[in-house]
Coordinates of C-alpha atoms and ligand atoms in Angstrom, one line a residue:
Chain A
M146 CA 76.8 66.9 117.6
A147 CA 79.6 65.9 119.9
S148 CA 78.1 62.7 121.0
A149 CA 77.9 61.4 117.4
G150 CA 81.5 62.4 116.3
P151 CA 84.9 61.4 117.6
A152 CA 85.8 62.1 121.3
R153 CA 88.7 64.2 120.2
A154 CA 88.4 67.0 117.8
I155 CA 92.2 68.0 117.2
V156 CA 95.0 65.7 117.8
T157 CA 98.5 66.7 117.0
R158 CA 101.7 64.4 117.2
K159 CA 105.0 65.6 117.5
L160 CA 104.3 68.9 115.9
N161 CA 107.4 71.1 115.2
L162 CA 107.2 74.4 113.3
W163 CA 109.8 76.7 112.1
Y164 CA 109.8 80.2 110.8
G165 CA 112.9 80.1 108.7
T166 CA 115.5 78.9 111.1
F167 CA 113.5 79.9 114.3
Q168 CA 111.8 77.1 115.9
A169 CA 108.4 78.3 117.4
L170 CA 106.9 74.8 118.3
F171 CA 108.6 71.9 119.8
D172 CA 107.1 68.3 119.7
V173 CA 103.6 69.5 120.5
D174 CA 101.3 66.5 121.3
L175 CA 97.9 67.5 122.2
A176 CA 94.4 66.0 122.1
V177 CA 91.6 68.6 122.4
R178 CA 88.3 67.0 123.6
A179 CA 85.4 67.5 121.1
G180 CA 82.3 69.6 121.9
I181 CA 84.0 71.5 125.1
I182 CA 85.9 74.6 125.5
T183 CA 89.5 74.5 125.9
S184 CA 91.6 77.3 126.7
M185 CA 95.2 78.1 126.1
I186 CA 97.5 80.3 128.1
G187 CA 101.0 81.2 128.3
P188 CA 103.2 84.3 127.9
S189 CA 103.4 86.3 124.9
G190 CA 105.5 84.7 122.1
C191 CA 105.1 81.0 123.3
G192 CA 103.6 80.0 120.2
K193 CA 99.8 80.1 120.9
S194 CA 98.9 81.8 117.8
T195 CA 101.4 79.7 115.8
F196 CA 99.6 76.5 116.9
L197 CA 96.1 77.9 116.2
R198 CA 97.2 79.1 112.8
S199 CA 98.7 75.6 112.0
I200 CA 95.6 73.8 112.6
N201 CA 93.7 75.5 109.6
R202 CA 97.1 75.7 107.7
I203 CA 96.8 79.5 107.3
N204 CA 100.5 79.7 108.3
E205 CA 101.8 77.9 105.2
R206 CA 101.1 80.9 103.1
L207 CA 104.3 82.3 104.4
G208 CA 107.1 80.6 102.3
Y209 CA 109.4 80.1 105.1
V210 CA 107.1 78.1 107.3
R211 CA 108.1 74.5 107.8
T212 CA 106.3 72.0 109.9
T213 CA 106.9 68.3 110.9
G214 CA 104.5 65.9 112.8
S215 CA 100.9 65.5 112.2
I216 CA 97.7 67.4 113.1
E217 CA 94.5 65.6 112.8
V218 CA 91.0 67.5 112.9
M219 CA 88.0 65.0 113.4
E220 CA 90.4 62.2 113.0
R221 CA 91.6 63.2 109.5
D222 CA 95.0 64.3 109.0
V223 CA 94.8 67.9 107.5
Y224 CA 98.3 67.6 105.9
A225 CA 97.4 64.3 103.9
P226 CA 98.0 64.8 100.2
E227 CA 94.2 64.2 99.2
V228 CA 93.0 66.9 101.6
E229 CA 91.4 70.0 100.1
L230 CA 92.7 73.0 101.8
L231 CA 89.4 74.9 101.4
Q232 CA 87.5 72.1 103.1
V233 CA 89.6 72.2 106.1
R234 CA 89.1 76.0 106.3
K235 CA 85.5 75.5 106.1
L236 CA 85.5 72.9 109.1
V237 CA 87.7 75.0 111.3
G238 CA 86.7 78.5 111.7
M239 CA 88.9 81.0 113.1
V240 CA 88.4 84.2 114.9
F241 CA 91.2 86.9 115.5
Q242 CA 92.4 89.2 117.9
R243 CA 91.0 92.3 116.2
P244 CA 87.6 91.9 114.8
N245 CA 88.0 92.0 111.0
P246 CA 84.5 92.3 109.6
L247 CA 84.7 92.6 105.7
P248 CA 83.8 96.0 104.2
L249 CA 80.4 94.7 103.3
S250 CA 77.0 95.0 104.9
I251 CA 76.1 93.0 107.8
R252 CA 74.0 90.7 105.8
D253 CA 76.8 90.0 103.1
N254 CA 79.2 89.5 106.0
I255 CA 77.3 86.7 107.5
L256 CA 76.3 85.1 104.2
F257 CA 79.8 85.5 102.8
G258 CA 81.0 82.1 103.5
H259 CA 77.8 80.4 102.8
R260 CA 77.9 82.0 99.4
L261 CA 81.5 80.8 98.8
H262 CA 80.7 77.2 99.4
R263 CA 77.4 76.8 97.7
G264 CA 78.7 77.1 93.9
S265 CA 76.1 77.8 91.3
Q266 CA 73.6 76.1 93.5
K267 CA 70.2 78.6 93.9
V268 CA 69.2 79.8 97.3
T269 CA 66.2 81.8 97.8
R270 CA 66.1 85.1 99.6
S271 CA 64.0 83.5 102.3
R272 CA 66.6 80.8 102.9
E273 CA 69.1 83.2 103.2
D274 CA 67.2 85.3 105.6
E275 CA 66.7 82.2 107.7
I276 CA 70.5 81.5 107.7
L277 CA 71.2 85.0 108.5
E278 CA 68.9 85.2 111.5
S279 CA 70.0 81.8 112.7
A280 CA 73.6 82.9 112.8
L281 CA 73.0 86.3 114.5
T282 CA 70.6 84.7 116.9
Q283 CA 73.2 82.2 118.1
V284 CA 75.8 85.0 118.6
L285 CA 73.0 87.0 120.6
L286 CA 73.2 89.9 117.9
W287 CA 70.0 89.4 116.1
D288 CA 67.9 91.8 118.1
T289 CA 70.3 94.5 117.9
V290 CA 71.0 94.4 114.2
K291 CA 67.8 93.0 112.7
D292 CA 66.5 96.4 111.7
H293 CA 69.6 97.4 109.8
L294 CA 71.2 94.4 108.1
D295 CA 72.2 96.5 105.2
R296 CA 74.3 98.9 107.2
P297 CA 78.2 98.4 106.8
A298 CA 79.5 96.0 109.3
V299 CA 82.2 98.2 110.3
D300 CA 79.8 100.8 111.8
L301 CA 79.1 98.3 114.5
S302 CA 80.8 98.5 118.0
L303 CA 83.8 96.5 118.5
E304 CA 82.1 94.1 120.5
E305 CA 79.3 93.6 117.9
Q306 CA 81.9 93.3 115.3
Q307 CA 83.6 90.6 117.1
K308 CA 80.2 88.8 117.6
L309 CA 79.7 89.1 113.8
C310 CA 82.9 87.6 113.1
I311 CA 81.8 84.6 115.1
A312 CA 78.5 84.6 113.6
R313 CA 79.9 84.5 109.9
L314 CA 81.6 81.3 110.5
L315 CA 78.4 79.6 111.5
P316 CA 76.6 79.3 108.3
V317 CA 79.1 76.9 106.7
K318 CA 78.7 74.6 109.7
P319 CA 82.2 74.3 111.1
T320 CA 82.8 71.8 113.8
V321 CA 85.9 73.6 115.4
L322 CA 86.1 77.3 116.3
L323 CA 89.6 78.7 117.0
M324 CA 89.7 82.0 118.9
D325 CA 92.8 83.9 119.1
E326 CA 92.4 86.1 122.1
P327 CA 89.0 87.2 120.9
C328 CA 88.3 89.7 123.7
S329 CA 91.7 91.5 123.9
A330 CA 90.4 94.4 121.8
L331 CA 87.2 94.6 123.9
D332 CA 86.4 96.7 127.1
P333 CA 85.4 94.6 130.1
K334 CA 81.6 94.7 129.3
G335 CA 82.3 93.6 125.5
T336 CA 84.5 90.8 127.0
E337 CA 81.7 89.6 129.4
A338 CA 79.3 89.7 126.5
V339 CA 81.6 87.6 124.0
E340 CA 82.4 85.1 127.0
E341 CA 78.8 84.6 127.4
L342 CA 78.4 84.0 123.9
I343 CA 81.3 81.6 123.6
W344 CA 79.8 79.7 126.6
E345 CA 76.4 79.6 124.7
L346 CA 78.1 78.0 121.6
R347 CA 79.5 75.3 123.9
G348 CA 78.5 71.8 122.9
D349 CA 77.8 72.6 119.5
Y350 CA 81.2 73.3 118.6
T351 CA 84.7 72.4 119.7
I352 CA 86.2 75.6 120.9
L353 CA 89.9 76.3 121.5
I354 CA 90.5 79.9 122.8
V355 CA 93.6 81.5 123.5
T356 CA 93.6 84.1 126.2
H357 CA 95.8 86.4 128.2
N358 CA 93.2 86.7 130.8
M359 CA 93.6 84.1 133.4
A360 CA 90.2 84.8 134.9
Q361 CA 88.7 84.4 131.5
A362 CA 90.5 81.0 131.1
R363 CA 89.1 80.1 134.4
R364 CA 85.6 81.0 134.0
A365 CA 85.2 80.2 130.4
S366 CA 86.9 76.9 129.8
E367 CA 86.5 73.2 130.8
E368 CA 90.1 72.2 130.1
C369 CA 93.2 74.4 130.0
I370 CA 96.5 74.1 128.1
F371 CA 99.6 75.9 129.5
M372 CA 102.4 76.6 126.9
L373 CA 105.8 77.9 127.5
L374 CA 108.4 78.7 124.7
G375 CA 106.9 76.6 122.2
R376 CA 106.2 73.6 124.3
V377 CA 103.1 72.3 125.9
I378 CA 103.7 72.1 129.8
E379 CA 100.4 71.1 131.2
H380 CA 97.0 70.2 129.9
T381 CA 94.4 69.4 132.4
A382 CA 90.8 70.2 133.6
T383 CA 90.8 74.0 134.0
E384 CA 90.0 73.8 137.8
D385 CA 92.7 71.4 138.4
M386 CA 95.2 73.7 136.8
F387 CA 94.3 76.7 138.7
V388 CA 93.7 75.0 142.1
A389 CA 96.5 72.6 141.9
P390 CA 98.9 72.9 138.9
V391 CA 101.3 69.9 138.5
R392 CA 104.2 71.7 137.1
Q393 CA 106.1 74.4 138.8
E394 CA 106.2 76.6 135.7
T395 CA 102.4 76.6 135.5
A396 CA 102.2 77.5 139.0
D397 CA 104.8 80.3 138.5
Y398 CA 102.8 81.7 135.6
I399 CA 99.5 81.5 137.3
E400 CA 100.8 83.3 140.2
G401 CA 102.0 86.0 137.6
R402 CA 105.8 85.4 137.9
Y403 CA 106.3 85.6 134.1
G404 CA 104.6 89.0 133.8
Chain B
M182 CA 103.3 131.5 135.1
F183 CA 102.2 130.8 131.5
E184 CA 104.4 133.7 129.9
A185 CA 106.7 132.9 127.1
T186 CA 110.2 132.3 128.4
E187 CA 113.3 133.3 126.5
L188 CA 113.7 129.8 125.2
N189 CA 110.1 129.7 124.0
R190 CA 110.7 132.9 122.0
K191 CA 113.8 131.5 120.4
N192 CA 111.8 128.4 119.5
Q193 CA 109.2 130.3 117.9
K194 CA 111.7 132.1 115.8
T195 CA 113.2 129.0 114.4
E196 CA 109.6 127.6 113.9
R197 CA 108.6 130.6 111.7
L198 CA 111.8 130.4 109.8
W199 CA 111.4 126.7 108.8
R200 CA 107.9 127.2 107.9
L201 CA 108.9 130.2 106.0
L202 CA 111.4 128.0 104.1
F203 CA 108.9 125.2 103.3
L204 CA 106.5 127.6 101.8
M205 CA 109.0 129.4 99.7
M206 CA 109.8 125.9 98.2
T207 CA 106.2 125.1 97.5
V208 CA 105.7 128.5 95.7
L209 CA 109.0 127.9 93.9
L210 CA 107.5 124.6 92.8
I211 CA 104.1 125.8 91.7
L212 CA 105.3 129.1 90.0
P213 CA 106.9 127.6 86.8
V214 CA 103.8 125.5 86.3
L215 CA 101.4 128.6 86.7
I216 CA 103.6 130.6 84.3
I217 CA 103.7 127.9 81.6
L218 CA 99.9 127.6 81.7
G219 CA 99.5 131.4 81.8
V220 CA 101.9 131.8 78.8
L221 CA 100.1 129.0 76.9
I222 CA 96.6 130.5 77.6
Y223 CA 97.8 133.9 76.7
H224 CA 99.4 133.0 73.4
G225 CA 97.5 129.8 72.5
G226 CA 93.9 130.7 73.9
P227 CA 92.9 132.9 71.0
M228 CA 94.1 130.0 68.5
I229 CA 91.6 127.6 69.8
T230 CA 88.3 127.7 67.8
I231 CA 86.0 125.0 66.6
D232 CA 87.7 125.2 63.2
F233 CA 91.2 124.9 64.7
L234 CA 90.0 121.6 66.5
F235 CA 88.0 120.1 63.4
T236 CA 90.0 120.8 60.3
E237 CA 93.2 119.6 58.8
P238 CA 96.5 121.5 58.6
T239 CA 97.0 123.4 55.4
N240 CA 99.7 125.4 53.6
G241 CA 102.4 123.1 54.8
M242 CA 101.2 123.1 58.3
T243 CA 101.4 127.0 58.5
A244 CA 97.8 127.1 58.8
G245 CA 94.5 125.2 59.3
G246 CA 93.6 123.1 62.2
I247 CA 94.9 119.9 64.1
L248 CA 92.1 117.4 63.8
P249 CA 94.4 114.4 62.2
A250 CA 96.9 114.9 65.1
L251 CA 94.2 115.2 67.8
V252 CA 92.4 112.1 66.6
G253 CA 95.6 110.2 66.2
T254 CA 96.7 110.9 69.7
V255 CA 93.4 109.6 71.0
W256 CA 93.9 106.3 68.8
L257 CA 97.4 105.9 70.0
V258 CA 96.6 106.4 73.6
A259 CA 93.4 104.3 73.6
V260 CA 94.9 101.3 71.9
A261 CA 98.0 101.5 74.2
L262 CA 95.6 101.5 77.3
L263 CA 93.7 98.7 76.0
V264 CA 96.9 96.6 75.8
S265 CA 98.7 97.6 78.9
V266 CA 95.9 97.9 81.5
P267 CA 94.7 94.3 81.1
I268 CA 98.1 92.8 81.2
G269 CA 99.4 95.1 83.9
I270 CA 96.6 94.4 86.2
A271 CA 96.9 90.7 85.6
A272 CA 100.5 90.8 86.3
A273 CA 100.2 93.0 89.4
L274 CA 97.3 90.6 90.6
Y275 CA 99.8 87.7 90.3
L276 CA 102.7 89.3 91.9
S277 CA 100.7 90.7 95.0
E278 CA 98.1 88.0 95.4
Y279 CA 99.6 84.7 94.2
A280 CA 103.3 84.8 94.1
A281 CA 104.9 83.6 97.3
D282 CA 107.1 86.2 98.9
N283 CA 110.6 85.0 98.0
W284 CA 113.8 86.4 96.3
L285 CA 112.6 85.6 92.9
T286 CA 109.4 87.9 93.3
R287 CA 111.3 90.5 95.0
S288 CA 113.9 90.7 92.2
I289 CA 111.0 90.8 89.8
N290 CA 109.4 93.6 91.6
L291 CA 112.8 95.4 91.6
A292 CA 113.2 95.0 88.0
I293 CA 109.8 96.4 87.3
I294 CA 110.5 99.5 89.2
N295 CA 113.7 100.0 87.2
L296 CA 112.1 99.2 83.9
A297 CA 109.8 102.2 84.8
G298 CA 113.0 104.4 84.5
V299 CA 114.2 103.2 81.0
P300 CA 114.5 106.2 78.7
S301 CA 111.7 106.4 76.2
I302 CA 114.1 106.5 73.2
V303 CA 115.3 102.9 74.2
H304 CA 111.6 101.8 74.1
A305 CA 111.3 103.6 70.8
L306 CA 114.1 101.4 69.2
F307 CA 112.7 98.3 70.8
G308 CA 109.6 99.2 69.2
V309 CA 111.1 99.6 65.7
G310 CA 112.9 96.3 66.0
A311 CA 110.3 94.2 67.6
F312 CA 106.8 95.6 66.2
V313 CA 107.7 97.5 63.0
L314 CA 110.3 95.1 61.6
F315 CA 110.0 91.7 63.3
F316 CA 106.3 91.5 63.5
R317 CA 105.9 93.4 60.2
F318 CA 103.3 95.7 61.4
G319 CA 105.1 98.3 59.7
T320 CA 105.0 101.9 60.9
S321 CA 101.4 101.8 62.2
I322 CA 99.2 102.9 65.1
L323 CA 99.4 99.3 66.3
A324 CA 103.4 99.3 66.4
A325 CA 103.3 102.7 68.0
S326 CA 100.7 101.9 70.6
L327 CA 102.4 98.5 71.5
T328 CA 105.6 100.4 72.1
L329 CA 103.8 102.9 74.2
A330 CA 102.0 99.9 76.1
I331 CA 105.3 98.3 76.8
M332 CA 106.8 101.6 78.0
T333 CA 103.8 102.1 80.4
L334 CA 103.5 98.5 81.5
P335 CA 105.8 98.9 84.6
V336 CA 104.1 101.9 85.9
V337 CA 100.5 100.3 85.6
I338 CA 102.0 97.3 87.4
V339 CA 103.3 99.4 90.3
A340 CA 100.2 101.6 90.6
T341 CA 98.0 98.5 90.6
R342 CA 100.3 96.8 93.1
E343 CA 100.1 99.8 95.4
S344 CA 96.4 100.0 95.3
L345 CA 96.2 96.2 96.0
Q346 CA 98.7 96.4 98.7
A347 CA 96.4 99.3 100.4
V348 CA 93.8 96.8 101.1
P349 CA 94.2 95.7 104.6
H350 CA 95.5 92.2 104.9
A351 CA 93.2 91.4 107.6
F352 CA 90.4 91.2 104.7
R353 CA 92.2 88.5 103.0
E354 CA 92.8 86.5 106.2
A355 CA 89.1 86.8 107.0
C356 CA 88.3 85.5 103.5
W357 CA 91.0 82.7 103.6
N358 CA 89.7 81.5 107.0
M359 CA 86.3 81.1 105.6
G360 CA 87.6 78.8 102.9
A361 CA 87.7 81.3 100.1
S362 CA 90.2 80.5 97.2
R363 CA 92.6 83.1 96.1
W364 CA 90.5 84.1 93.1
Q365 CA 87.2 84.4 95.3
T366 CA 89.1 86.5 97.7
I367 CA 90.4 88.7 94.9
R368 CA 86.9 88.8 93.1
H369 CA 84.8 89.7 96.3
V370 CA 87.1 91.6 98.5
V371 CA 90.5 92.7 97.1
L372 CA 89.3 94.1 93.7
P373 CA 86.1 95.9 94.7
N374 CA 88.1 97.8 97.4
S375 CA 91.1 98.7 95.2
V376 CA 89.4 99.3 91.8
S377 CA 89.2 103.0 92.5
G378 CA 93.0 103.3 93.3
I379 CA 93.9 101.2 90.4
L380 CA 91.9 103.2 87.9
T381 CA 93.1 106.6 89.1
G382 CA 96.8 105.4 89.3
V383 CA 96.5 103.8 85.7
I384 CA 94.9 106.8 84.1
L385 CA 97.2 109.3 85.8
E386 CA 100.2 107.3 84.4
V387 CA 99.0 106.6 81.1
S388 CA 97.5 110.1 80.3
R389 CA 101.2 111.1 80.4
T390 CA 102.0 108.8 77.3
A391 CA 99.7 111.3 75.3
G392 CA 102.6 113.7 75.5
E393 CA 105.4 111.0 74.5
T394 CA 107.1 111.8 71.3
A395 CA 110.2 109.5 70.9
P396 CA 108.3 106.2 71.1
I397 CA 105.9 107.0 68.5
M398 CA 108.3 108.9 66.0
F399 CA 109.8 105.9 64.4
T400 CA 106.9 103.5 65.1
G401 CA 103.8 105.1 63.6
A402 CA 103.5 108.6 63.8
A403 CA 103.5 110.6 60.7
F404 CA 105.2 113.9 59.7
F405 CA 102.2 115.2 57.7
L406 CA 99.2 113.1 56.9
P407 CA 96.0 115.0 56.5
F408 CA 93.7 112.0 56.7
L409 CA 92.1 110.4 59.6
P410 CA 93.4 106.8 60.4
Q411 CA 91.0 104.2 59.3
S412 CA 92.4 101.2 61.4
V413 CA 95.2 100.4 63.7
F414 CA 97.4 99.5 60.6
D415 CA 97.5 103.0 59.5
Q416 CA 100.0 105.5 60.3
T417 CA 98.7 108.7 61.9
M418 CA 99.7 112.2 62.9
A419 CA 100.0 112.8 66.7
M420 CA 99.8 116.0 68.8
S421 CA 103.3 115.5 70.4
L422 CA 105.0 115.0 67.0
H423 CA 103.0 117.7 65.5
L424 CA 104.2 120.1 68.0
F425 CA 107.8 119.2 67.6
V426 CA 107.5 119.4 63.8
I427 CA 105.8 122.8 63.7
S428 CA 108.1 124.3 66.4
T429 CA 111.5 123.2 65.0
Q430 CA 111.1 121.8 61.5
V431 CA 108.8 124.0 59.5
P432 CA 109.5 127.5 58.3
G433 CA 106.9 130.0 58.4
V434 CA 104.7 128.9 61.0
P435 CA 102.7 131.8 62.7
E436 CA 104.2 132.4 66.4
N437 CA 100.9 131.4 68.2
L438 CA 100.3 128.2 66.5
P439 CA 102.6 126.0 68.5
F440 CA 101.3 127.5 71.7
G441 CA 97.7 126.5 70.5
V442 CA 98.7 122.9 69.9
A443 CA 100.5 122.9 73.3
L444 CA 97.4 124.2 74.9
V445 CA 95.2 121.4 73.4
L446 CA 97.7 118.7 74.3
I447 CA 97.8 119.8 77.9
S448 CA 94.2 120.1 78.3
M449 CA 93.8 116.6 77.0
V450 CA 96.1 115.3 79.8
L451 CA 94.5 117.5 82.2
A452 CA 91.2 116.4 81.2
M453 CA 92.1 112.6 81.7
N454 CA 93.5 113.5 85.2
A455 CA 90.2 115.2 86.0
L456 CA 88.4 112.2 84.8
S457 CA 90.4 109.9 87.1
I458 CA 90.0 112.3 90.0
A459 CA 86.2 112.3 89.4
F460 CA 86.3 108.4 89.2
R461 CA 88.1 108.2 92.4
M462 CA 85.7 110.5 94.3
V463 CA 82.7 108.6 93.0
L464 CA 84.0 105.0 93.9
R465 CA 85.6 106.6 97.1
G466 CA 82.2 107.5 98.2
R467 CA 80.9 103.9 98.1
K468 CA 84.0 102.5 99.9
K469 CA 82.8 101.2 103.2
W470 CA 86.0 101.3 105.4
Ligands
ADP697 N1 105.2 85.4 110.9 C1 106.3 85.1 111.6 N2 107.4 85.0 111.2 C2 108.5 84.8 112.1 N3 108.4 84.6 113.4 C3 107.2 84.6 114.0 C4 106.1 84.9 113.1 N4 105.1 84.8 113.8 C5 105.4 84.5 115.0 N5 106.8 84.4 115.1 C6 107.5 83.9 116.3 O1 107.0 82.8 116.8 C7 106.8 82.9 118.4 C8 105.6 82.6 118.5 O2 104.7 83.7 118.3 P1 103.2 83.5 118.4 O3 102.5 82.2 118.0 O4 102.5 84.7 117.9 O5 103.0 83.7 120.1 P2 101.8 83.9 120.9 O6 100.5 83.9 120.2 O7 101.8 82.9 122.0 O8 102.2 85.3 121.5 C9 107.5 84.2 118.5 O9 108.6 84.2 118.9 C10 107.3 85.1 117.4 O10 108.3 86.1 117.3
MG698 MG1 99.2 85.5 119.9

């Protein structure tokens, strides 16, 4: 998939964002490579979530948010007037810090997005079952839940819920997956399992993952972005960043000097 | 080493004192309600027979039953519900799910809360001006019910909005992030998870209108009209006004009669409340978070 499409999945130019009068992003110029895992690190409040939430334009629901600059996803400007917001959201899936399964069965959670986007087109039960199995298999959850697909999704463990939240994005075939600290509500074992899953998805999707966990960024990503106070300080291959950071701020953060 | 110290004992004493105070307040609150119910049942209970419920008043309303008033109140409340519930829910959905959170929305919300506090006599006069005279509905069930509907609209909106806001925001975000439109989000996630609260709130609020007298007095309720209404353009008797009339306006009413009418009226309201609570329990059982 990555080989056919553009080399850069997300490109921002001079992206500035204000919450009212408070500026949260300053001239963010980024190019996220397609088909790989990029991690985003930086102290709390530096604008990582804000950045993610502007890519799929979920931020603009807040009436007081203003952005300037441009964001392109797969070489298309997401703020262009002819852009249909719902198509952007379909292409750009998002996973949150706290798993947020819908209060529906496991099956209905996974098929939710697919049902939204297929209109009045009829889909057979067996086709739905295929979609279900494929999505759950991709997130390594199929064997655990295949015998109780009609149970409420909220009865799953947090780790399983988070996997489900990733799985339900897949049937609408997104190209970009944004993950905002997807493991921070999980225990170490759950974190490991979800990390493993993210690694499995690599190649099929462009993944941008925010994390507080430096070890995780190091283990689970190929490129790494370091942000500080609303600006991108450094963006390089992960190993370079952790072995030989160019900027002093990066080095300080990695060594734990910002807490 | 675990014995109570002087300080512990003092704390315990204060603790007991506060507890007692709050308990007394609760009793004070419940007592009048129990007394009212007791008196009503004691005096009114023996009045209530099948005949009482299903015949017309006779002898200048000093004897006979209450059928026209009973049926009239059901008409008035039902038509009012039919008007105020759809409009109220739609308005609440707009305010909570569509409208941007800005000063305009906030002032509208504030206005709605304040509207709920407008005295019912003011609504009554508005109803006369708007529905009876301007729209030429005359004094009729329609005019009276519309007046009741206007009066209950704010509380319907507030009750609905509260139920909508009780649905976790994370559910909405989950939907939007999968590319669901506002309406799809409402239809598949917000409404199914708030419908029990909406219905309960709405029924609780609206059942109170069964007892309102002022708004219907000038707009559609009749002093004495021993026929059942045939359409919304007829006038009708109503329980609340009937109770007022036989208690204060008609000489020679047997002492127990008003108690009987009051007991039936209060039972109607309580029955609606019981219904709404049953509703909630059934729907709550199906809720999945
Ligand atoms: N909805 C909001 N309204 C106002 N300010 C916000 C909002 N969300 C975030 N901020 C502010 O923007 C800055 C960046 O926040 P955020 O993107 O959540 O940081 P991070 O995810 O890196 O911890 C913070 O200073 C935060 O207080
Ligand atoms: Mg964040």
